[in-house]
mmCIF file with all atom_site columns, C-alpha atoms in Angstrom:
data_model
loop_
_atom_site.group_PDB
_atom_site.id
_atom_site.type_symbol
_atom_site.label_atom_id
_atom_site.label_alt_id
_atom_site.label_comp_id
_atom_site.label_asym_id
_atom_site.label_entity_id
_atom_site.label_seq_id
_atom_site.pdbx_PDB_ins_code
_atom_site.Cartn_x
_atom_site.Cartn_y
_atom_site.Cartn_z
_atom_site.occupancy
_atom_site.B_iso_or_equiv
_atom_site.pdbx_formal_charge
_atom_site.auth_seq_id
_atom_site.auth_comp_id
_atom_site.auth_asym_id
_atom_site.auth_atom_id
_atom_site.pdbx_PDB_model_num
ATOM 1   C CA . MET A 1 1   ? 2.932  53.808 -30.387 1.00 84.00 ? 1   MET A CA 1
ATOM 2   C CA . THR A 1 2   ? 2.965  51.800 -27.333 1.00 95.00 ? 2   THR A CA 1
ATOM 3   C CA . ASP A 1 3   ? 4.651  48.247 -25.753 1.00 97.00 ? 3   ASP A CA 1
ATOM 4   C CA . GLU A 1 4   ? 0.982  46.981 -26.894 1.00 98.00 ? 4   GLU A CA 1
ATOM 5   C CA . TYR A 1 5   ? 1.048  47.862 -30.631 1.00 98.00 ? 5   TYR A CA 1
ATOM 6   C CA . TRP A 1 6   ? 4.801  46.559 -30.814 1.00 98.00 ? 6   TRP A CA 1
ATOM 7   C CA . MET A 1 7   ? 4.215  43.410 -28.917 1.00 98.00 ? 7   MET A CA 1
ATOM 8   C CA . GLN A 1 8   ? 1.281  42.959 -30.922 1.00 98.00 ? 8   GLN A CA 1
ATOM 9   C CA . TYR A 1 9   ? 3.624  43.441 -34.116 1.00 98.00 ? 9   TYR A CA 1
ATOM 10  C CA . ALA A 1 10  ? 6.383  40.706 -32.925 1.00 98.00 ? 10  ALA A CA 1
ATOM 11  C CA . ILE A 1 11  ? 2.776  38.191 -32.549 1.00 98.00 ? 11  ILE A CA 1
ATOM 12  C CA . SER A 1 12  ? 1.726  38.344 -35.969 1.00 98.00 ? 12  SER A CA 1
ATOM 13  C CA . LEU A 1 13  ? 5.464  37.998 -37.073 1.00 98.00 ? 13  LEU A CA 1
ATOM 14  C CA . ALA A 1 14  ? 5.373  34.440 -34.541 1.00 98.00 ? 14  ALA A CA 1
ATOM 15  C CA . ALA A 1 15  ? 2.413  33.847 -36.358 1.00 98.00 ? 15  ALA A CA 1
ATOM 16  C CA . LYS A 1 16  ? 4.302  33.508 -39.708 1.00 98.00 ? 16  LYS A CA 1
ATOM 17  C CA . ALA A 1 17  ? 6.661  30.867 -37.703 1.00 98.00 ? 17  ALA A CA 1
ATOM 18  C CA . GLU A 1 18  ? 3.525  28.992 -37.408 1.00 96.00 ? 18  GLU A CA 1
ATOM 19  C CA . GLN A 1 19  ? 2.841  28.595 -40.499 1.00 96.00 ? 19  GLN A CA 1
ATOM 20  C CA . LEU A 1 20  ? 6.055  26.951 -40.995 1.00 95.00 ? 20  LEU A CA 1
ATOM 21  C CA . GLY A 1 21  ? 6.000  24.385 -38.359 1.00 94.00 ? 21  GLY A CA 1
ATOM 22  C CA . GLU A 1 22  ? 8.367  26.473 -36.197 1.00 97.00 ? 22  GLU A CA 1
ATOM 23  C CA . VAL A 1 23  ? 7.751  26.963 -32.308 1.00 97.00 ? 23  VAL A CA 1
ATOM 24  C CA . PRO A 1 24  ? 5.702  30.731 -32.646 1.00 98.00 ? 24  PRO A CA 1
ATOM 25  C CA . VAL A 1 25  ? 8.163  33.162 -32.086 1.00 98.00 ? 25  VAL A CA 1
ATOM 26  C CA . GLY A 1 26  ? 8.038  36.611 -33.533 1.00 98.00 ? 26  GLY A CA 1
ATOM 27  C CA . ALA A 1 27  ? 10.759 39.573 -32.099 1.00 98.00 ? 27  ALA A CA 1
ATOM 28  C CA . VAL A 1 28  ? 10.997 43.446 -33.862 1.00 98.00 ? 28  VAL A CA 1
ATOM 29  C CA . LEU A 1 29  ? 13.741 45.618 -33.059 1.00 98.00 ? 29  LEU A CA 1
ATOM 30  C CA . VAL A 1 30  ? 12.507 49.515 -32.755 1.00 98.00 ? 30  VAL A CA 1
ATOM 31  C CA . LYS A 1 31  ? 14.124 52.698 -33.005 1.00 97.00 ? 31  LYS A CA 1
ATOM 32  C CA . ASN A 1 32  ? 12.237 56.286 -33.245 1.00 96.00 ? 32  ASN A CA 1
ATOM 33  C CA . ASN A 1 33  ? 9.114  54.641 -33.737 1.00 96.00 ? 33  ASN A CA 1
ATOM 34  C CA . GLU A 1 34  ? 10.502 52.777 -36.693 1.00 97.00 ? 34  GLU A CA 1
ATOM 35  C CA . VAL A 1 35  ? 10.866 48.968 -38.023 1.00 98.00 ? 35  VAL A CA 1
ATOM 36  C CA . VAL A 1 36  ? 14.917 48.135 -38.563 1.00 98.00 ? 36  VAL A CA 1
ATOM 37  C CA . GLY A 1 37  ? 14.639 44.114 -38.221 1.00 98.00 ? 37  GLY A CA 1
ATOM 38  C CA . GLU A 1 38  ? 12.527 41.566 -37.611 1.00 98.00 ? 38  GLU A CA 1
ATOM 39  C CA . GLY A 1 39  ? 12.497 37.197 -37.263 1.00 98.00 ? 39  GLY A CA 1
ATOM 40  C CA . TYR A 1 40  ? 10.652 34.651 -35.907 1.00 98.00 ? 40  TYR A CA 1
ATOM 41  C CA . ASN A 1 41  ? 11.471 31.379 -35.704 1.00 98.00 ? 41  ASN A CA 1
ATOM 42  C CA . GLN A 1 42  ? 13.719 29.577 -38.606 1.00 98.00 ? 42  GLN A CA 1
ATOM 43  C CA . MET A 1 43  ? 15.383 26.259 -36.942 1.00 97.00 ? 43  MET A CA 1
ATOM 44  C CA . ILE A 1 44  ? 13.765 23.821 -38.190 1.00 96.00 ? 44  ILE A CA 1
ATOM 45  C CA . SER A 1 45  ? 13.696 25.599 -41.806 1.00 96.00 ? 45  SER A CA 1
ATOM 46  C CA . LEU A 1 46  ? 16.826 26.969 -42.159 1.00 97.00 ? 46  LEU A CA 1
ATOM 47  C CA . SER A 1 47  ? 18.914 23.748 -40.391 1.00 97.00 ? 47  SER A CA 1
ATOM 48  C CA . ASP A 1 48  ? 20.261 26.541 -38.368 1.00 97.00 ? 48  ASP A CA 1
ATOM 49  C CA . PRO A 1 49  ? 20.001 26.572 -34.563 1.00 97.00 ? 49  PRO A CA 1
ATOM 50  C CA . SER A 1 50  ? 21.055 30.056 -33.760 1.00 97.00 ? 50  SER A CA 1
ATOM 51  C CA . ALA A 1 51  ? 17.600 31.173 -36.075 1.00 98.00 ? 51  ALA A CA 1
ATOM 52  C CA . HIS A 1 52  ? 16.220 32.095 -33.457 1.00 98.00 ? 52  HIS A CA 1
ATOM 53  C CA . ALA A 1 53  ? 13.917 35.485 -33.548 1.00 98.00 ? 53  ALA A CA 1
ATOM 54  C CA . GLU A 1 54  ? 15.638 37.433 -31.885 1.00 98.00 ? 54  GLU A CA 1
ATOM 55  C CA . MET A 1 55  ? 18.901 36.246 -33.473 1.00 98.00 ? 55  MET A CA 1
ATOM 56  C CA . GLN A 1 56  ? 16.879 36.946 -36.827 1.00 98.00 ? 56  GLN A CA 1
ATOM 57  C CA . ALA A 1 57  ? 15.360 40.383 -36.117 1.00 98.00 ? 57  ALA A CA 1
ATOM 58  C CA . ILE A 1 58  ? 19.254 41.482 -35.138 1.00 98.00 ? 58  ILE A CA 1
ATOM 59  C CA . ARG A 1 59  ? 20.938 39.955 -37.604 1.00 98.00 ? 59  ARG A CA 1
ATOM 60  C CA . ALA A 1 60  ? 18.344 42.299 -39.844 1.00 98.00 ? 60  ALA A CA 1
ATOM 61  C CA . ALA A 1 61  ? 18.539 45.507 -37.690 1.00 98.00 ? 61  ALA A CA 1
ATOM 62  C CA . ALA A 1 62  ? 22.498 45.217 -37.893 1.00 98.00 ? 62  ALA A CA 1
ATOM 63  C CA . ALA A 1 63  ? 22.523 44.945 -41.663 1.00 98.00 ? 63  ALA A CA 1
ATOM 64  C CA . ALA A 1 64  ? 19.694 47.580 -42.359 1.00 97.00 ? 64  ALA A CA 1
ATOM 65  C CA . ILE A 1 65  ? 22.037 50.077 -39.965 1.00 96.00 ? 65  ILE A CA 1
ATOM 66  C CA . GLY A 1 66  ? 24.908 48.975 -41.247 1.00 97.00 ? 66  GLY A CA 1
ATOM 67  C CA . ASN A 1 67  ? 26.485 48.518 -37.590 1.00 97.00 ? 67  ASN A CA 1
ATOM 68  C CA . TYR A 1 68  ? 26.662 46.232 -34.840 1.00 96.00 ? 68  TYR A CA 1
ATOM 69  C CA . ARG A 1 69  ? 25.951 48.258 -32.162 1.00 97.00 ? 69  ARG A CA 1
ATOM 70  C CA . LEU A 1 70  ? 22.111 48.841 -32.155 1.00 98.00 ? 70  LEU A CA 1
ATOM 71  C CA . LEU A 1 71  ? 22.310 51.645 -29.570 1.00 97.00 ? 71  LEU A CA 1
ATOM 72  C CA . GLY A 1 72  ? 18.765 53.430 -28.936 1.00 97.00 ? 72  GLY A CA 1
ATOM 73  C CA . CYS A 1 73  ? 17.062 50.209 -29.990 1.00 98.00 ? 73  CYS A CA 1
ATOM 74  C CA . THR A 1 74  ? 13.713 48.341 -27.896 1.00 98.00 ? 74  THR A CA 1
ATOM 75  C CA . LEU A 1 75  ? 13.651 44.862 -29.237 1.00 98.00 ? 75  LEU A CA 1
ATOM 76  C CA . TYR A 1 76  ? 10.147 43.548 -29.047 1.00 98.00 ? 76  TYR A CA 1
ATOM 77  C CA . VAL A 1 77  ? 10.038 39.221 -28.819 1.00 98.00 ? 77  VAL A CA 1
ATOM 78  C CA . THR A 1 78  ? 6.999  37.079 -27.669 1.00 98.00 ? 78  THR A CA 1
ATOM 79  C CA . LEU A 1 79  ? 8.783  34.744 -25.336 1.00 98.00 ? 79  LEU A CA 1
ATOM 80  C CA . GLU A 1 80  ? 11.619 35.340 -22.830 1.00 98.00 ? 80  GLU A CA 1
ATOM 81  C CA . PRO A 1 81  ? 15.049 35.519 -24.266 1.00 98.00 ? 81  PRO A CA 1
ATOM 82  C CA . CYS A 1 82  ? 17.370 32.802 -24.157 1.00 98.00 ? 82  CYS A CA 1
ATOM 83  C CA . ALA A 1 83  ? 20.710 32.494 -23.035 1.00 98.00 ? 83  ALA A CA 1
ATOM 84  C CA . MET A 1 84  ? 22.333 32.789 -26.610 1.00 98.00 ? 84  MET A CA 1
ATOM 85  C CA . CYS A 1 85  ? 19.985 35.370 -27.727 1.00 98.00 ? 85  CYS A CA 1
ATOM 86  C CA . ALA A 1 86  ? 20.159 37.536 -24.437 1.00 98.00 ? 86  ALA A CA 1
ATOM 87  C CA . GLY A 1 87  ? 23.864 37.142 -24.918 1.00 97.00 ? 87  GLY A CA 1
ATOM 88  C CA . LEU A 1 88  ? 23.422 38.572 -28.254 1.00 98.00 ? 88  LEU A CA 1
ATOM 89  C CA . MET A 1 89  ? 21.580 41.725 -26.699 1.00 98.00 ? 89  MET A CA 1
ATOM 90  C CA . VAL A 1 90  ? 23.992 42.484 -24.532 1.00 98.00 ? 90  VAL A CA 1
ATOM 91  C CA . HIS A 1 91  ? 26.952 41.915 -27.618 1.00 97.00 ? 91  HIS A CA 1
ATOM 92  C CA . SER A 1 92  ? 24.509 43.986 -29.753 1.00 97.00 ? 92  SER A CA 1
ATOM 93  C CA . ARG A 1 93  ? 23.867 47.027 -26.688 1.00 97.00 ? 93  ARG A CA 1
ATOM 94  C CA . ILE A 1 94  ? 20.115 47.002 -27.414 1.00 97.00 ? 94  ILE A CA 1
ATOM 95  C CA . ASP A 1 95  ? 19.302 49.526 -24.970 1.00 98.00 ? 95  ASP A CA 1
ATOM 96  C CA . ARG A 1 96  ? 15.907 47.129 -23.854 1.00 98.00 ? 96  ARG A CA 1
ATOM 97  C CA . VAL A 1 97  ? 14.311 44.107 -24.209 1.00 98.00 ? 97  VAL A CA 1
ATOM 98  C CA . VAL A 1 98  ? 10.075 43.801 -23.879 1.00 98.00 ? 98  VAL A CA 1
ATOM 99  C CA . PHE A 1 99  ? 8.938  40.472 -23.927 1.00 98.00 ? 99  PHE A CA 1
ATOM 100 C CA . GLY A 1 100 ? 5.495  38.872 -23.524 1.00 98.00 ? 100 GLY A CA 1
ATOM 101 C CA . THR A 1 101 ? 5.366  35.905 -21.884 1.00 97.00 ? 101 THR A CA 1
ATOM 102 C CA . THR A 1 102 ? 8.209  33.625 -19.081 1.00 97.00 ? 102 THR A CA 1
ATOM 103 C CA . ASP A 1 103 ? 10.073 30.933 -20.398 1.00 96.00 ? 103 ASP A CA 1
ATOM 104 C CA . LEU A 1 104 ? 10.257 28.661 -17.173 1.00 95.00 ? 104 LEU A CA 1
ATOM 105 C CA . LYS A 1 105 ? 13.017 26.604 -19.139 1.00 96.00 ? 105 LYS A CA 1
ATOM 106 C CA . THR A 1 106 ? 15.792 28.626 -20.338 1.00 96.00 ? 106 THR A CA 1
ATOM 107 C CA . GLY A 1 107 ? 14.654 32.360 -19.855 1.00 97.00 ? 107 GLY A CA 1
ATOM 108 C CA . ALA A 1 108 ? 17.857 34.198 -19.827 1.00 97.00 ? 108 ALA A CA 1
ATOM 109 C CA . ALA A 1 109 ? 15.852 37.449 -18.336 1.00 97.00 ? 109 ALA A CA 1
ATOM 110 C CA . GLY A 1 110 ? 14.761 37.047 -15.194 1.00 95.00 ? 110 GLY A CA 1
ATOM 111 C CA . SER A 1 111 ? 13.159 33.580 -14.628 1.00 96.00 ? 111 SER A CA 1
ATOM 112 C CA . VAL A 1 112 ? 15.897 31.145 -15.015 1.00 97.00 ? 112 VAL A CA 1
ATOM 113 C CA . LEU A 1 113 ? 18.786 33.603 -14.941 1.00 96.00 ? 113 LEU A CA 1
ATOM 114 C CA . ASN A 1 114 ? 19.471 37.518 -15.729 1.00 97.00 ? 114 ASN A CA 1
ATOM 115 C CA . LEU A 1 115 ? 21.955 37.717 -18.616 1.00 96.00 ? 115 LEU A CA 1
ATOM 116 C CA . LEU A 1 116 ? 20.861 41.125 -19.782 1.00 97.00 ? 116 LEU A CA 1
ATOM 117 C CA . GLN A 1 117 ? 21.288 42.415 -16.146 1.00 96.00 ? 117 GLN A CA 1
ATOM 118 C CA . HIS A 1 118 ? 24.530 40.848 -14.909 1.00 95.00 ? 118 HIS A CA 1
ATOM 119 C CA . SER A 1 119 ? 26.325 43.486 -13.400 1.00 94.00 ? 119 SER A CA 1
ATOM 120 C CA . GLN A 1 120 ? 29.885 42.400 -14.715 1.00 95.00 ? 120 GLN A CA 1
ATOM 121 C CA . PHE A 1 121 ? 28.770 42.609 -18.401 1.00 95.00 ? 121 PHE A CA 1
ATOM 122 C CA . ASN A 1 122 ? 29.993 45.995 -19.188 1.00 93.00 ? 122 ASN A CA 1
ATOM 123 C CA . HIS A 1 123 ? 26.391 46.958 -20.742 1.00 96.00 ? 123 HIS A CA 1
ATOM 124 C CA . GLN A 1 124 ? 22.673 46.168 -18.867 1.00 96.00 ? 124 GLN A CA 1
ATOM 125 C CA . VAL A 1 125 ? 19.558 45.966 -20.892 1.00 98.00 ? 125 VAL A CA 1
ATOM 126 C CA . GLU A 1 126 ? 16.675 47.253 -19.136 1.00 98.00 ? 126 GLU A CA 1
ATOM 127 C CA . ILE A 1 127 ? 13.863 44.288 -19.048 1.00 98.00 ? 127 ILE A CA 1
ATOM 128 C CA . CYS A 1 128 ? 10.330 45.149 -19.019 1.00 98.00 ? 128 CYS A CA 1
ATOM 129 C CA . SER A 1 129 ? 8.174  41.686 -19.026 1.00 97.00 ? 129 SER A CA 1
ATOM 130 C CA . GLY A 1 130 ? 4.761  40.616 -19.310 1.00 96.00 ? 130 GLY A CA 1
ATOM 131 C CA . VAL A 1 131 ? 3.038  43.002 -22.120 1.00 97.00 ? 131 VAL A CA 1
ATOM 132 C CA . LEU A 1 132 ? 0.579  41.156 -23.271 1.00 97.00 ? 132 LEU A CA 1
ATOM 133 C CA . ALA A 1 133 ? 1.802  37.834 -21.689 1.00 97.00 ? 133 ALA A CA 1
ATOM 134 C CA . GLU A 1 134 ? -1.698 36.095 -22.341 1.00 97.00 ? 134 GLU A CA 1
ATOM 135 C CA . GLN A 1 135 ? -1.817 36.477 -26.037 1.00 97.00 ? 135 GLN A CA 1
ATOM 136 C CA . CYS A 1 136 ? 2.163  35.034 -26.302 1.00 98.00 ? 136 CYS A CA 1
ATOM 137 C CA . ALA A 1 137 ? 1.441  32.273 -23.821 1.00 97.00 ? 137 ALA A CA 1
ATOM 138 C CA . ALA A 1 138 ? -2.028 31.235 -25.255 1.00 97.00 ? 138 ALA A CA 1
ATOM 139 C CA . GLN A 1 139 ? 0.272  31.046 -29.091 1.00 97.00 ? 139 GLN A CA 1
ATOM 140 C CA . LEU A 1 140 ? 3.047  28.706 -27.828 1.00 96.00 ? 140 LEU A CA 1
ATOM 141 C CA . SER A 1 141 ? 0.342  26.989 -25.862 1.00 95.00 ? 141 SER A CA 1
ATOM 142 C CA . GLY A 1 142 ? -1.948 26.200 -28.659 1.00 94.00 ? 142 GLY A CA 1
ATOM 143 C CA . PHE A 1 143 ? 0.704  25.482 -30.543 1.00 94.00 ? 143 PHE A CA 1
ATOM 144 C CA . PHE A 1 144 ? 2.360  22.521 -29.226 1.00 93.00 ? 144 PHE A CA 1
ATOM 145 C CA . GLN A 1 145 ? -0.860 20.955 -27.705 1.00 93.00 ? 145 GLN A CA 1
ATOM 146 C CA . ARG A 1 146 ? -1.852 20.746 -31.884 1.00 91.00 ? 146 ARG A CA 1
ATOM 147 C CA . ARG A 1 147 ? 2.240  19.371 -32.633 1.00 88.00 ? 147 ARG A CA 1
ATOM 148 C CA . ARG A 1 148 ? 0.925  16.725 -29.268 1.00 90.00 ? 148 ARG A CA 1
ATOM 149 C CA . ALA A 1 149 ? -2.156 15.883 -31.065 1.00 86.00 ? 149 ALA A CA 1
ATOM 150 C CA . GLU A 1 150 ? -0.644 15.806 -34.072 1.00 83.00 ? 150 GLU A CA 1
ATOM 151 C CA . GLN A 1 151 ? 1.734  13.287 -33.081 1.00 84.00 ? 151 GLN A CA 1
ATOM 152 C CA . LYS A 1 152 ? -0.647 10.947 -31.099 1.00 82.00 ? 152 LYS A CA 1
ATOM 153 C CA . ALA A 1 153 ? -2.954 10.518 -34.398 1.00 81.00 ? 153 ALA A CA 1
ATOM 154 C CA . LEU A 1 154 ? 0.502  9.818  -36.350 1.00 78.00 ? 154 LEU A CA 1
ATOM 155 C CA . LYS A 1 155 ? 1.586  7.281  -33.690 1.00 77.00 ? 155 LYS A CA 1
ATOM 156 C CA . ARG A 1 156 ? -2.457 5.989  -33.802 1.00 76.00 ? 156 ARG A CA 1
ATOM 157 C CA . SER A 1 157 ? -2.509 5.576  -37.337 1.00 74.00 ? 157 SER A CA 1
ATOM 158 C CA . ARG A 1 158 ? 1.374  3.523  -37.187 1.00 75.00 ? 158 ARG A CA 1
ATOM 159 C CA . GLN A 1 159 ? -0.741 1.422  -34.996 1.00 75.00 ? 159 GLN A CA 1
ATOM 160 C CA . ALA A 1 160 ? -3.718 0.772  -37.139 1.00 74.00 ? 160 ALA A CA 1
ATOM 161 C CA . ASP A 1 161 ? -1.462 -0.285 -39.913 1.00 69.00 ? 161 ASP A CA 1
#
C-alpha cells in the first residue's frame, strides 16, 4: 500500500475529529502495512491538551504492540507535527513520519523547526512531507472557514437580541 493510501486513511480519521467539532487532524500508525494505532484530535472532547491525533495513535500503537518503542513503524498524519508530537515520535523511535500539509506556525518537522532530525538527539525520524497536501489543507481551511462564519453569525444574533 502506498503513502497516498495511508494518508487517505488519516484524512478519514480527521473527518471524525471534525464531526466532534475538533480541528480535523487524523493520524494512523502503520507497521508492515497493517494499522497498529490510529487517532484524531480530541483535545476539546477529552479536555486534554495532549490529545493530538499523533498522541492518540502512538498511545494506541504502544498498547497494541506492548512496547513503548515503535520500531519499524510509519506515522501518517494530515498536518505537520507540533513540538510535543515530534518529541513523542523521537522518544517512541518511530522510523518515519509522512505528513500532508505544513504548519507554518507550529510545525516541528521543518517549517518552524525540525525536532525530528535534530543532530544531538539519539534518534532521528525520516520525514516525507506534502503527501495529499492539497486535500489535507482544504480539510483544515474549510473547517476554519466554517468556524469563523459560525462565530460571526453568533455574534450578529447576539447583537440583534
